[in-house]
PDB file of C-alpha atoms in Angstrom:
ATOM      1  CA  MET Z  27       0.000   0.000   0.000  1.00 29.00           C
ATOM      2  CA  LEU Z  28       1.356   3.381  -0.928  1.00 33.00           C
ATOM      3  CA  ALA Z  29       1.428   6.211   1.583  1.00 33.00           C
ATOM      4  CA  TRP Z  30      -0.430   9.420   0.815  1.00 33.00           C
ATOM      5  CA  ASP Z  31       0.602  13.016   1.217  1.00 36.00           C
ATOM      6  CA  THR Z  32       0.079  14.363   4.718  1.00 35.00           C
ATOM      7  CA  SER Z  33       1.344  17.865   3.948  1.00 38.00           C
ATOM      8  CA  PRO Z  34      -0.950  20.841   4.673  1.00 35.00           C
ATOM      9  CA  LEU Z  35      -3.429  20.041   1.910  1.00 38.00           C
ATOM     10  CA  ALA Z  36      -6.124  19.644   4.528  1.00 36.00           C
ATOM     11  CA  LYS Z  37      -9.369  20.963   3.046  1.00 36.00           C
ATOM     12  CA  SER Z  38     -12.854  20.665   4.429  1.00 39.00           C
ATOM     13  CA  HIS Z  39     -15.698  19.544   2.223  1.00 38.00           C
ATOM     14  CA  LEU Z  40     -16.327  23.251   1.440  1.00 38.00           C
ATOM     15  CA  ARG Z  41     -20.051  22.766   1.187  1.00 34.00           C
ATOM     16  CA  GLY Z  42     -20.687  26.280   2.453  1.00 31.00           C
ATOM     17  CA  CYS Z  43     -18.701  27.863  -0.359  1.00 32.00           C
ATOM     18  CA  ALA Z  44     -21.124  29.364  -2.869  1.00 30.00           C
ATOM     19  CA  PHE Z  45     -20.020  29.722  -6.460  1.00 31.00           C
ATOM     20  CA  PHE Z  46     -21.116  28.619  -9.920  1.00 32.00           C
ATOM     21  CA  TRP Z  47     -19.271  27.404 -12.966  1.00 35.00           C
ATOM     22  CA  PRO Z  48     -20.149  29.306 -16.164  1.00 33.00           C
ATOM     23  CA  GLY Z  49     -23.314  27.989 -17.754  1.00 35.00           C
ATOM     24  CA  ASP Z  50     -24.172  25.577 -14.924  1.00 38.00           C
ATOM     25  CA  THR Z  51     -27.537  25.240 -13.220  1.00 35.00           C
ATOM     26  CA  LEU Z  52     -28.538  23.758  -9.912  1.00 40.00           C
ATOM     27  CA  ASP Z  53     -30.473  20.880 -11.513  1.00 50.00           C
ATOM     28  CA  ASN Z  54     -27.726  19.454 -13.723  1.00 69.00           C
ATOM     29  CA  TRP Z  55     -26.941  16.396 -11.570  1.00 83.00           C
ATOM     30  CA  LYS Z  56     -27.276  13.118 -13.414  1.00 92.00           C
ATOM     31  CA  GLN Z  57     -26.679   9.645 -12.054  1.00 97.00           C
ATOM     32  CA  LEU Z  58     -23.929   8.203 -14.239  1.00 97.00           C
ATOM     33  CA  SER Z  59     -24.914   4.533 -13.958  1.00 98.00           C
ATOM     34  CA  PRO Z  60     -28.494   3.284 -13.613  1.00 98.00           C
ATOM     35  CA  SER Z  61     -29.622   1.537 -10.449  1.00 98.00           C
ATOM     36  CA  VAL Z  62     -30.013  -1.873 -12.074  1.00 98.00           C
ATOM     37  CA  PRO Z  63     -27.997  -5.082 -11.721  1.00 98.00           C
ATOM     38  CA  HIS Z  64     -24.763  -4.861 -13.718  1.00 98.00           C
ATOM     39  CA  HIS Z  65     -23.155  -8.183 -14.664  1.00 97.00           C
ATOM     40  CA  LEU Z  66     -19.362  -8.219 -14.594  1.00 96.00           C
ATOM     41  CA  ASP Z  67     -16.948 -11.068 -15.300  1.00 93.00           C
ATOM     42  CA  PHE Z  68     -16.448 -11.623 -11.577  1.00 94.00           C
ATOM     43  CA  GLY Z  69     -19.952 -10.977 -10.260  1.00 96.00           C
ATOM     44  CA  VAL Z  70     -22.906  -8.624 -10.014  1.00 98.00           C
ATOM     45  CA  ALA Z  71     -22.892  -4.952  -9.029  1.00 98.00           C
ATOM     46  CA  PHE Z  72     -25.689  -2.608  -7.975  1.00 98.00           C
ATOM     47  CA  GLY Z  73     -25.492   1.018  -6.892  1.00 98.00           C
ATOM     48  CA  LEU Z  74     -27.887   3.427  -5.201  1.00 98.00           C
ATOM     49  CA  THR Z  75     -27.420   7.087  -4.309  1.00 98.00           C
ATOM     50  CA  ASP Z  76     -29.743   9.299  -2.272  1.00 98.00           C
ATOM     51  CA  ILE Z  77     -29.809  13.029  -1.578  1.00 96.00           C
ATOM     52  CA  GLY Z  78     -30.399  12.315   2.113  1.00 97.00           C
ATOM     53  CA  THR Z  79     -32.535  14.236   4.571  1.00 96.00           C
ATOM     54  CA  VAL Z  80     -30.751  17.605   4.735  1.00 94.00           C
ATOM     55  CA  ARG Z  81     -28.802  18.463   1.569  1.00 92.00           C
ATOM     56  CA  GLU Z  82     -30.408  20.470  -1.226  1.00 89.00           C
ATOM     57  CA  SER Z  83     -28.496  18.602  -3.933  1.00 91.00           C
ATOM     58  CA  ASN Z  84     -26.717  15.300  -4.387  1.00 95.00           C
ATOM     59  CA  GLN Z  85     -22.956  15.655  -4.834  1.00 95.00           C
ATOM     60  CA  ASP Z  86     -22.339  11.895  -4.750  1.00 97.00           C
ATOM     61  CA  ASN Z  87     -22.193   9.737  -7.858  1.00 98.00           C
ATOM     62  CA  PHE Z  88     -21.108   6.262  -8.893  1.00 98.00           C
ATOM     63  CA  PHE Z  89     -19.964   4.507 -12.040  1.00 98.00           C
ATOM     64  CA  ILE Z  90     -20.209   0.830 -12.978  1.00 98.00           C
ATOM     65  CA  ALA Z  91     -18.433  -0.257 -16.176  1.00 97.00           C
ATOM     66  CA  PRO Z  92     -19.090  -3.959 -16.845  1.00 96.00           C
ATOM     67  CA  ASP Z  93     -16.962  -3.815 -20.010  1.00 93.00           C
ATOM     68  CA  LEU Z  94     -13.892  -3.038 -17.910  1.00 94.00           C
ATOM     69  CA  GLY Z  95     -14.710  -4.662 -14.571  1.00 95.00           C
ATOM     70  CA  LEU Z  96     -14.479  -1.186 -13.048  1.00 97.00           C
ATOM     71  CA  VAL Z  97     -16.659   0.231 -10.251  1.00 98.00           C
ATOM     72  CA  MET Z  98     -16.224   3.617  -8.543  1.00 98.00           C
ATOM     73  CA  VAL Z  99     -17.826   5.971  -6.039  1.00 98.00           C
ATOM     74  CA  ALA Z 100     -17.148   9.720  -5.729  1.00 98.00           C
ATOM     75  CA  ASP Z 101     -18.289  12.303  -3.176  1.00 97.00           C
ATOM     76  CA  GLY Z 102     -17.993  15.825  -4.560  1.00 96.00           C
ATOM     77  CA  MET Z 103     -17.366  19.082  -2.752  1.00 91.00           C
ATOM     78  CA  GLY Z 104     -17.379  22.702  -3.797  1.00 73.00           C
ATOM     79  CA  GLY Z 105     -20.632  24.357  -2.836  1.00 58.00           C
ATOM     80  CA  HIS Z 106     -23.877  24.395  -4.833  1.00 52.00           C
ATOM     81  CA  ASN Z 107     -23.365  22.240  -7.919  1.00 61.00           C
ATOM     82  CA  GLY Z 108     -19.564  22.425  -7.957  1.00 86.00           C
ATOM     83  CA  GLY Z 109     -19.457  19.114  -6.097  1.00 92.00           C
ATOM     84  CA  GLU Z 110     -21.905  17.535  -8.520  1.00 93.00           C
ATOM     85  CA  ILE Z 111     -19.635  18.450 -11.405  1.00 93.00           C
ATOM     86  CA  ALA Z 112     -16.488  17.323  -9.597  1.00 95.00           C
ATOM     87  CA  SER Z 113     -17.733  13.823  -8.769  1.00 97.00           C
ATOM     88  CA  ALA Z 114     -19.087  13.220 -12.270  1.00 97.00           C
ATOM     89  CA  ASP Z 115     -15.960  14.632 -13.926  1.00 96.00           C
ATOM     90  CA  ALA Z 116     -13.618  12.466 -11.879  1.00 97.00           C
ATOM     91  CA  LEU Z 117     -15.565   9.300 -12.628  1.00 98.00           C
ATOM     92  CA  ASN Z 118     -15.789  10.040 -16.345  1.00 97.00           C
ATOM     93  CA  LEU Z 119     -12.129  11.045 -16.636  1.00 97.00           C
ATOM     94  CA  VAL Z 120     -10.856   7.918 -14.891  1.00 98.00           C
ATOM     95  CA  TYR Z 121     -13.167   5.655 -16.900  1.00 97.00           C
ATOM     96  CA  ASN Z 122     -12.187   7.185 -20.246  1.00 96.00           C
ATOM     97  CA  PHE Z 123      -8.477   6.986 -19.408  1.00 96.00           C
ATOM     98  CA  VAL Z 124      -8.692   3.341 -18.323  1.00 95.00           C
ATOM     99  CA  ARG Z 125     -10.823   2.408 -21.340  1.00 94.00           C
ATOM    100  CA  ALA Z 126      -8.382   4.060 -23.744  1.00 93.00           C
ATOM    101  CA  ALA Z 127      -5.438   2.278 -22.142  1.00 90.00           C
ATOM    102  CA  HIS Z 128      -7.271  -1.052 -22.085  1.00 84.00           C
ATOM    103  CA  ASN Z 129      -8.320  -0.808 -25.741  1.00 82.00           C
ATOM    104  CA  ALA Z 130      -4.973   0.430 -27.040  1.00 75.00           C
ATOM    105  CA  PRO Z 131      -3.352  -2.088 -29.402  1.00 66.00           C
ATOM    106  CA  ALA Z 132      -0.242  -3.877 -28.251  1.00 57.00           C
ATOM    107  CA  THR Z 133       2.988  -2.392 -29.586  1.00 50.00           C
ATOM    108  CA  PRO Z 134       6.302  -4.142 -30.263  1.00 48.00           C
ATOM    109  CA  PRO Z 135       9.180  -3.404 -27.865  1.00 48.00           C
ATOM    110  CA  GLY Z 136      10.895  -0.140 -28.734  1.00 48.00           C
ATOM    111  CA  SER Z 137       8.053   1.209 -30.871  1.00 44.00           C
ATOM    112  CA  GLU Z 138       5.909   4.208 -30.025  1.00 43.00           C
ATOM    113  CA  THR Z 139       3.004   3.341 -27.763  1.00 41.00           C
ATOM    114  CA  THR Z 140      -0.565   4.476 -28.301  1.00 41.00           C
ATOM    115  CA  VAL Z 141      -1.472   3.951 -24.628  1.00 43.00           C
ATOM    116  CA  PRO Z 142      -2.331   7.307 -23.003  1.00 49.00           C
ATOM    117  CA  MET Z 143       0.465   8.433 -20.737  1.00 49.00           C
ATOM    118  CA  PHE Z 144       0.251  10.900 -17.907  1.00 51.00           C
ATOM    119  CA  ARG Z 145       2.545  11.187 -14.901  1.00 51.00           C
ATOM    120  CA  ALA Z 146       2.411  14.269 -12.659  1.00 51.00           C
ATOM    121  CA  THR Z 147       4.641  12.820  -9.942  1.00 54.00           C
ATOM    122  CA  PRO Z 148       7.197   9.976  -9.836  1.00 54.00           C
ATOM    123  CA  PHE Z 149       5.608   6.553  -9.382  1.00 58.00           C
ATOM    124  CA  ASP Z 150       7.331   3.238  -8.727  1.00 60.00           C
ATOM    125  CA  PRO Z 151       4.766   0.423  -9.068  1.00 60.00           C
ATOM    126  CA  ALA Z 152       7.254  -2.004  -7.525  1.00 58.00           C
ATOM    127  CA  LEU Z 153       6.461  -0.405  -4.157  1.00 59.00           C
ATOM    128  CA  ALA Z 154       2.967  -1.858  -4.411  1.00 57.00           C
ATOM    129  CA  ASP Z 155       4.359  -5.311  -5.307  1.00 56.00           C
ATOM    130  CA  PRO Z 156       7.330  -5.782  -2.946  1.00 54.00           C
ATOM    131  CA  ASP Z 157       7.399  -9.560  -3.488  1.00 61.00           C
ATOM    132  CA  ALA Z 158       7.543  -9.170  -7.291  1.00 53.00           C
ATOM    133  CA  THR Z 159       4.678 -11.603  -7.823  1.00 60.00           C
ATOM    134  CA  TRP Z 160       2.603  -9.661 -10.343  1.00 59.00           C
ATOM    135  CA  SER Z 161       2.454 -10.509 -14.005  1.00 65.00           C
ATOM    136  CA  ASP Z 162       3.265  -7.928 -16.646  1.00 70.00           C
ATOM    137  CA  ALA Z 163      -0.467  -7.435 -17.238  1.00 73.00           C
ATOM    138  CA  ALA Z 164      -1.093  -6.796 -13.546  1.00 79.00           C
ATOM    139  CA  MET Z 165       1.786  -4.332 -13.326  1.00 82.00           C
ATOM    140  CA  LYS Z 166       0.495  -2.495 -16.386  1.00 85.00           C
ATOM    141  CA  ALA Z 167      -2.962  -2.309 -14.799  1.00 87.00           C
ATOM    142  CA  MET Z 168      -1.587  -0.750 -11.609  1.00 89.00           C
ATOM    143  CA  ILE Z 169       0.363   1.823 -13.605  1.00 91.00           C
ATOM    144  CA  THR Z 170      -2.736   2.615 -15.664  1.00 93.00           C
ATOM    145  CA  LEU Z 171      -4.823   3.205 -12.543  1.00 94.00           C
ATOM    146  CA  HIS Z 172      -2.228   5.459 -10.978  1.00 94.00           C
ATOM    147  CA  ASP Z 173      -1.921   7.537 -14.133  1.00 95.00           C
ATOM    148  CA  ALA Z 174      -5.698   7.674 -14.598  1.00 96.00           C
ATOM    149  CA  VAL Z 175      -6.224   9.167 -11.132  1.00 97.00           C
ATOM    150  CA  GLU Z 176      -3.405  11.672 -11.606  1.00 96.00           C
ATOM    151  CA  TYR Z 177      -4.765  12.606 -15.032  1.00 96.00           C
ATOM    152  CA  ALA Z 178      -8.240  13.238 -13.627  1.00 97.00           C
ATOM    153  CA  ASN Z 179      -6.776  15.325 -10.808  1.00 97.00           C
ATOM    154  CA  ASN Z 180      -4.718  17.402 -13.235  1.00 96.00           C
ATOM    155  CA  ARG Z 181      -7.696  18.101 -15.496  1.00 96.00           C
ATOM    156  CA  MET Z 182      -9.851  19.133 -12.564  1.00 95.00           C
ATOM    157  CA  TYR Z 183      -7.117  21.291 -11.065  1.00 94.00           C
ATOM    158  CA  GLN Z 184      -6.678  23.062 -14.404  1.00 94.00           C
ATOM    159  CA  THR Z 185     -10.411  23.815 -14.374  1.00 93.00           C
ATOM    160  CA  ASN Z 186     -10.107  25.278 -10.878  1.00 93.00           C
ATOM    161  CA  LEU Z 187      -7.085  27.270 -12.035  1.00 93.00           C
ATOM    162  CA  ALA Z 188      -8.983  28.654 -15.018  1.00 92.00           C
ATOM    163  CA  ASN Z 189     -11.799  29.728 -12.715  1.00 89.00           C
ATOM    164  CA  ASP Z 190      -9.444  31.414 -10.221  1.00 87.00           C
ATOM    165  CA  ARG Z 191     -10.055  28.657  -7.670  1.00 85.00           C
ATOM    166  CA  ALA Z 192      -6.548  27.237  -7.382  1.00 78.00           C
ATOM    167  CA  ASP Z 193      -6.291  28.177  -3.703  1.00 77.00           C
ATOM    168  CA  GLY Z 194      -8.106  25.069  -2.504  1.00 76.00           C
ATOM    169  CA  SER Z 195     -11.578  26.633  -2.565  1.00 77.00           C
ATOM    170  CA  GLY Z 196     -12.494  25.134  -5.934  1.00 87.00           C
ATOM    171  CA  MET Z 197     -14.369  21.983  -6.706  1.00 92.00           C
ATOM    172  CA  GLY Z 198     -12.994  18.629  -5.606  1.00 96.00           C
ATOM    173  CA  THR Z 199     -14.048  15.076  -4.937  1.00 97.00           C
ATOM    174  CA  THR Z 200     -13.154  11.869  -3.198  1.00 98.00           C
ATOM    175  CA  LEU Z 201     -12.700   8.760  -5.339  1.00 98.00           C
ATOM    176  CA  THR Z 202     -12.756   5.110  -4.341  1.00 98.00           C
ATOM    177  CA  GLY Z 203     -12.920   2.194  -6.732  1.00 98.00           C
ATOM    178  CA  LEU Z 204     -11.912  -1.317  -7.655  1.00 97.00           C
ATOM    179  CA  TRP Z 205     -10.833  -2.837 -10.943  1.00 96.00           C
ATOM    180  CA  GLN Z 206     -10.143  -6.403 -11.921  1.00 91.00           C
ATOM    181  CA  LEU Z 207      -8.058  -6.918 -15.045  1.00 77.00           C
ATOM    182  CA  PRO Z 208      -7.388  -9.409 -16.469  1.00 68.00           C
ATOM    183  CA  PRO Z 209     -10.151 -11.823 -15.430  1.00 68.00           C
ATOM    184  CA  ASP Z 210      -8.950 -14.109 -12.633  1.00 74.00           C
ATOM    185  CA  GLY Z 211      -6.165 -11.641 -11.892  1.00 80.00           C
ATOM    186  CA  PRO Z 212      -5.798  -9.493  -8.772  1.00 87.00           C
ATOM    187  CA  MET Z 213      -8.343  -6.862  -7.846  1.00 93.00           C
ATOM    188  CA  PHE Z 214      -6.847  -3.374  -7.759  1.00 94.00           C
ATOM    189  CA  ILE Z 215      -8.105  -0.774  -5.302  1.00 97.00           C
ATOM    190  CA  PHE Z 216      -7.607   2.953  -5.791  1.00 97.00           C
ATOM    191  CA  HIS Z 217      -8.564   5.531  -3.210  1.00 98.00           C
ATOM    192  CA  VAL Z 218      -8.401   9.269  -2.518  1.00 98.00           C
ATOM    193  CA  GLY Z 219     -10.283  10.948   0.344  1.00 97.00           C
ATOM    194  CA  ASP Z 220     -12.742   9.474   2.820  1.00 97.00           C
ATOM    195  CA  SER Z 221     -15.167   7.367   0.844  1.00 98.00           C
ATOM    196  CA  ARG Z 222     -14.663   3.737   1.794  1.00 98.00           C
ATOM    197  CA  LEU Z 223     -14.365   0.193   0.492  1.00 98.00           C
ATOM    198  CA  TYR Z 224     -15.425  -2.674   2.756  1.00 98.00           C
ATOM    199  CA  ARG Z 225     -15.161  -6.403   2.139  1.00 98.00           C
ATOM    200  CA  PHE Z 226     -17.411  -9.015   3.725  1.00 98.00           C
ATOM    201  CA  ARG Z 227     -15.822 -12.459   3.598  1.00 98.00           C
ATOM    202  CA  GLN Z 228     -16.637 -15.609   5.537  1.00 96.00           C
ATOM    203  CA  GLY Z 229     -18.714 -13.841   8.161  1.00 97.00           C
ATOM    204  CA  ARG Z 230     -16.375 -10.916   8.767  1.00 98.00           C
ATOM    205  CA  MET Z 231     -16.406  -7.340   7.464  1.00 98.00           C
ATOM    206  CA  GLU Z 232     -13.109  -5.521   6.902  1.00 98.00           C
ATOM    207  CA  GLN Z 233     -12.446  -1.929   5.857  1.00 98.00           C
ATOM    208  CA  LEU Z 234      -9.903  -2.123   3.022  1.00 98.00           C
ATOM    209  CA  THR Z 235      -9.302   1.613   2.541  1.00 98.00           C
ATOM    210  CA  ARG Z 236      -8.052   4.132   5.084  1.00 97.00           C
ATOM    211  CA  ASP Z 237      -9.665   7.539   5.489  1.00 97.00           C
ATOM    212  CA  GLN Z 238      -7.342  10.284   4.268  1.00 97.00           C
ATOM    213  CA  THR Z 239      -8.451  12.769   6.909  1.00 96.00           C
ATOM    214  CA  LEU Z 240      -6.876  14.764   9.704  1.00 95.00           C
ATOM    215  CA  TYR Z 241      -9.152  12.858  12.087  1.00 95.00           C
ATOM    216  CA  GLN Z 242      -7.734   9.482  11.027  1.00 95.00           C
ATOM    217  CA  GLN Z 243      -4.221  10.902  11.065  1.00 95.00           C
ATOM    218  CA  ALA Z 244      -4.732  12.016  14.673  1.00 95.00           C
ATOM    219  CA  LEU Z 245      -6.046   8.571  15.650  1.00 93.00           C
ATOM    220  CA  ASP Z 246      -3.039   6.918  14.010  1.00 93.00           C
ATOM    221  CA  ALA Z 247      -0.786   9.204  16.044  1.00 93.00           C
ATOM    222  CA  GLY Z 248      -2.441   8.043  19.266  1.00 94.00           C
ATOM    223  CA  ALA Z 249      -4.504  11.165  19.987  1.00 92.00           C
ATOM    224  CA  GLN Z 250      -7.486  10.567  22.251  1.00 88.00           C
ATOM    225  CA  ALA Z 251      -8.695  14.095  22.919  1.00 88.00           C
ATOM    226  CA  LEU Z 252      -9.170  17.322  20.987  1.00 89.00           C
ATOM    227  CA  LEU Z 253      -9.574  15.388  17.762  1.00 92.00           C
ATOM    228  CA  PRO Z 254     -10.138  17.419  14.563  1.00 93.00           C
ATOM    229  CA  PRO Z 255     -13.458  17.279  12.717  1.00 92.00           C
ATOM    230  CA  ARG Z 256     -14.008  14.082  10.751  1.00 90.00           C
ATOM    231  CA  ASN Z 257     -14.507  15.797   7.374  1.00 87.00           C
ATOM    232  CA  LEU Z 258     -11.140  17.542   7.016  1.00 93.00           C
ATOM    233  CA  LEU Z 259      -9.518  15.842   4.056  1.00 94.00           C
ATOM    234  CA  LEU Z 260      -5.798  15.417   3.512  1.00 95.00           C
ATOM    235  CA  GLN Z 261      -6.359  14.762  -0.196  1.00 94.00           C
ATOM    236  CA  ALA Z 262      -9.044  15.147  -2.840  1.00 96.00           C
ATOM    237  CA  LEU Z 263      -9.071  15.280  -6.620  1.00 97.00           C
ATOM    238  CA  GLY Z 264      -9.095  18.850  -7.882  1.00 95.00           C
ATOM    239  CA  PRO Z 265      -7.937  21.266  -5.165  1.00 93.00           C
ATOM    240  CA  ALA Z 266      -4.176  20.710  -5.540  1.00 93.00           C
ATOM    241  CA  PRO Z 267      -1.858  20.095  -8.511  1.00 93.00           C
ATOM    242  CA  GLU Z 268      -0.475  16.836  -7.080  1.00 92.00           C
ATOM    243  CA  LEU Z 269      -1.768  13.915  -5.073  1.00 93.00           C
ATOM    244  CA  VAL Z 270      -0.705  10.382  -4.198  1.00 93.00           C
ATOM    245  CA  PRO Z 271      -3.540   7.874  -4.568  1.00 95.00           C
ATOM    246  CA  GLU Z 272      -3.667   4.900  -2.249  1.00 95.00           C
ATOM    247  CA  LEU Z 273      -3.183   1.797  -4.413  1.00 94.00           C
ATOM    248  CA  GLN Z 274      -3.311  -1.821  -3.362  1.00 91.00           C
ATOM    249  CA  SER Z 275      -4.187  -5.252  -4.687  1.00 91.00           C
ATOM    250  CA  GLN Z 276      -6.391  -7.926  -3.184  1.00 92.00           C
ATOM    251  CA  VAL Z 277      -7.415 -11.427  -4.220  1.00 92.00           C
ATOM    252  CA  MET Z 278     -11.102 -11.811  -4.965  1.00 94.00           C
ATOM    253  CA  MET Z 279     -12.854 -14.944  -3.755  1.00 95.00           C
ATOM    254  CA  PRO Z 280     -16.264 -16.359  -4.735  1.00 95.00           C
ATOM    255  CA  GLY Z 281     -18.802 -15.239  -2.174  1.00 97.00           C
ATOM    256  CA  ASP Z 282     -17.053 -11.968  -1.353  1.00 98.00           C
ATOM    257  CA  VAL Z 283     -19.251  -8.893  -0.955  1.00 98.00           C
ATOM    258  CA  TYR Z 284     -17.703  -5.465  -1.525  1.00 98.00           C
ATOM    259  CA  LEU Z 285     -19.290  -2.203  -0.419  1.00 98.00           C
ATOM    260  CA  LEU Z 286     -18.128   1.107  -1.846  1.00 98.00           C
ATOM    261  CA  CYS Z 287     -19.765   4.036  -0.083  1.00 98.00           C
ATOM    262  CA  SER Z 288     -19.592   7.744   0.662  1.00 98.00           C
ATOM    263  CA  ASP Z 289     -19.118   9.035   4.193  1.00 97.00           C
ATOM    264  CA  GLY Z 290     -22.811   9.837   4.368  1.00 97.00           C
ATOM    265  CA  LEU Z 291     -23.470   6.126   4.701  1.00 98.00           C
ATOM    266  CA  TYR Z 292     -20.995   5.111   7.384  1.00 98.00           C
ATOM    267  CA  GLY Z 293     -20.554   8.385   9.287  1.00 95.00           C
ATOM    268  CA  GLU Z 294     -23.330   7.918  11.833  1.00 96.00           C
ATOM    269  CA  SER Z 295     -23.876   4.157  11.671  1.00 98.00           C
ATOM    270  CA  ALA Z 296     -22.240   1.404  13.680  1.00 97.00           C
ATOM    271  CA  PRO Z 297     -20.012  -1.008  11.731  1.00 98.00           C
ATOM    272  CA  GLY Z 298     -22.071  -3.873  13.090  1.00 98.00           C
ATOM    273  CA  SER Z 299     -25.201  -2.502  11.442  1.00 98.00           C
ATOM    274  CA  ILE Z 300     -23.450  -2.339   8.075  1.00 98.00           C
ATOM    275  CA  GLU Z 301     -22.021  -5.826   8.563  1.00 98.00           C
ATOM    276  CA  THR Z 302     -25.460  -7.306   9.262  1.00 98.00           C
ATOM    277  CA  ILE Z 303     -26.788  -6.047   5.934  1.00 98.00           C
ATOM    278  CA  LEU Z 304     -23.721  -7.226   4.003  1.00 98.00           C
ATOM    279  CA  ALA Z 305     -24.119 -10.677   5.538  1.00 98.00           C
ATOM    280  CA  SER Z 306     -27.515 -10.987   3.847  1.00 98.00           C
ATOM    281  CA  ALA Z 307     -26.315  -9.935   0.385  1.00 98.00           C
ATOM    282  CA  THR Z 308     -26.770 -12.317  -2.539  1.00 98.00           C
ATOM    283  CA  ALA Z 309     -26.459 -11.825  -6.265  1.00 98.00           C
ATOM    284  CA  ASP Z 310     -30.261 -11.490  -6.437  1.00 97.00           C
ATOM    285  CA  ASN Z 311     -30.974  -8.990  -3.634  1.00 98.00           C
ATOM    286  CA  LEU Z 312     -28.313  -6.282  -3.980  1.00 98.00           C
ATOM    287  CA  ASP Z 313     -31.016  -3.709  -4.703  1.00 98.00           C
ATOM    288  CA  ALA Z 314     -32.769  -4.450  -1.419  1.00 98.00           C
ATOM    289  CA  CYS Z 315     -29.466  -4.438   0.482  1.00 98.00           C
ATOM    290  CA  CYS Z 316     -28.480  -1.052  -0.964  1.00 98.00           C
ATOM    291  CA  ALA Z 317     -31.894   0.339  -0.041  1.00 98.00           C
ATOM    292  CA  ALA Z 318     -31.488  -1.054   3.483  1.00 98.00           C
ATOM    293  CA  LEU Z 319     -28.064   0.593   3.815  1.00 98.00           C
ATOM    294  CA  VAL Z 320     -29.448   3.960   2.726  1.00 98.00           C
ATOM    295  CA  GLU Z 321     -32.384   3.720   5.100  1.00 98.00           C
ATOM    296  CA  MET Z 322     -30.039   2.662   7.916  1.00 98.00           C
ATOM    297  CA  ALA Z 323     -27.927   5.790   7.381  1.00 98.00           C
ATOM    298  CA  LYS Z 324     -30.998   8.026   7.408  1.00 98.00           C
ATOM    299  CA  ARG Z 325     -32.373   6.370  10.520  1.00 98.00           C
ATOM    300  CA  ASP Z 326     -29.041   6.765  12.289  1.00 98.00           C
ATOM    301  CA  GLY Z 327     -28.991  10.508  11.643  1.00 97.00           C
ATOM    302  CA  SER Z 328     -26.876  11.002   8.524  1.00 97.00           C
ATOM    303  CA  ARG Z 329     -27.032  14.605   7.331  1.00 95.00           C
ATOM    304  CA  ASP Z 330     -25.164  14.014   4.079  1.00 96.00           C
ATOM    305  CA  ASN Z 331     -25.741  12.486   0.663  1.00 97.00           C
ATOM    306  CA  ILE Z 332     -25.688   8.692   0.860  1.00 98.00           C
ATOM    307  CA  THR Z 333     -24.276   6.288  -1.717  1.00 98.00           C
ATOM    308  CA  ALA Z 334     -23.983   2.501  -1.516  1.00 98.00           C
ATOM    309  CA  LEU Z 335     -22.532   0.322  -4.267  1.00 99.00           C
ATOM    310  CA  LEU Z 336     -22.433  -3.430  -3.693  1.00 98.00           C
ATOM    311  CA  VAL Z 337     -20.502  -6.063  -5.617  1.00 98.00           C
ATOM    312  CA  LYS Z 338     -21.191  -9.763  -5.086  1.00 98.00           C
ATOM    313  CA  CYS Z 339     -18.466 -12.045  -6.424  1.00 97.00           C
ATOM    314  CA  THR Z 340     -19.925 -15.147  -8.036  1.00 93.00           C
ATOM    315  CA  GLY Z 341     -17.040 -16.658  -9.977  1.00 76.00           C
TER     316      GLY Z 341
END
């Protein structure tokens, strides 16, 4: 697992910051993937997003790409519809980058590649594979994911820069996703911010991502009092010219259930309540389980947008 930047890029979710992008309206939010079962090579995915009980707009979004085995959740920030644009932009940018890299024809050694290349900061994929066990295809996939996240961040930062919002007050978003390529290969996890990825396996739920927040940083340092607010992010796509995504690989197993979610889902709910719902998930009831997760968050007092995306591994 790669470490992330803990320099003073700590930005709140900025939901009180009021500004508009040229030509935008408050009703331009669109759910990027429909809330229907999506059949992937390794299982079934279903996503549900809800505005919640307090917010005036939904700045969450999710993306399921069965053609790539790619699923993602993003939680935007930026005031008014800036967050709506940020989450959708990040998801679309990462998907288009990964698709272009995946579909690029193979090139002979030494010839010019047609795979999109983007590298804002140095990246050594060997750090994520210290035992040198990955195949060439797996290594290429990890590099592609890293570059896709950096590319999306750069494009969004340039938009903030063009709108005189390069001081951290512009739009931004979290991003958490998983990708399996090739089939039967490792599952790659990529993560920026405080959305989460959980895995339920053999009766036990485990959080696979780590919140990139000042609050989590304080807990890791052993602080027990005077903790910072939970929503102060160390990293997000968009506000800063550079970031370091958390990247890791995991082995998928038949029967696994994966939950990708925004902080509006887990923020006020007990882990045990989430685990109980995941324990009941099957390939045929993911819609009901997502609805139960959303209702759980509302019942427990969530004041944020709520997104739940479930993946049930069947093969």
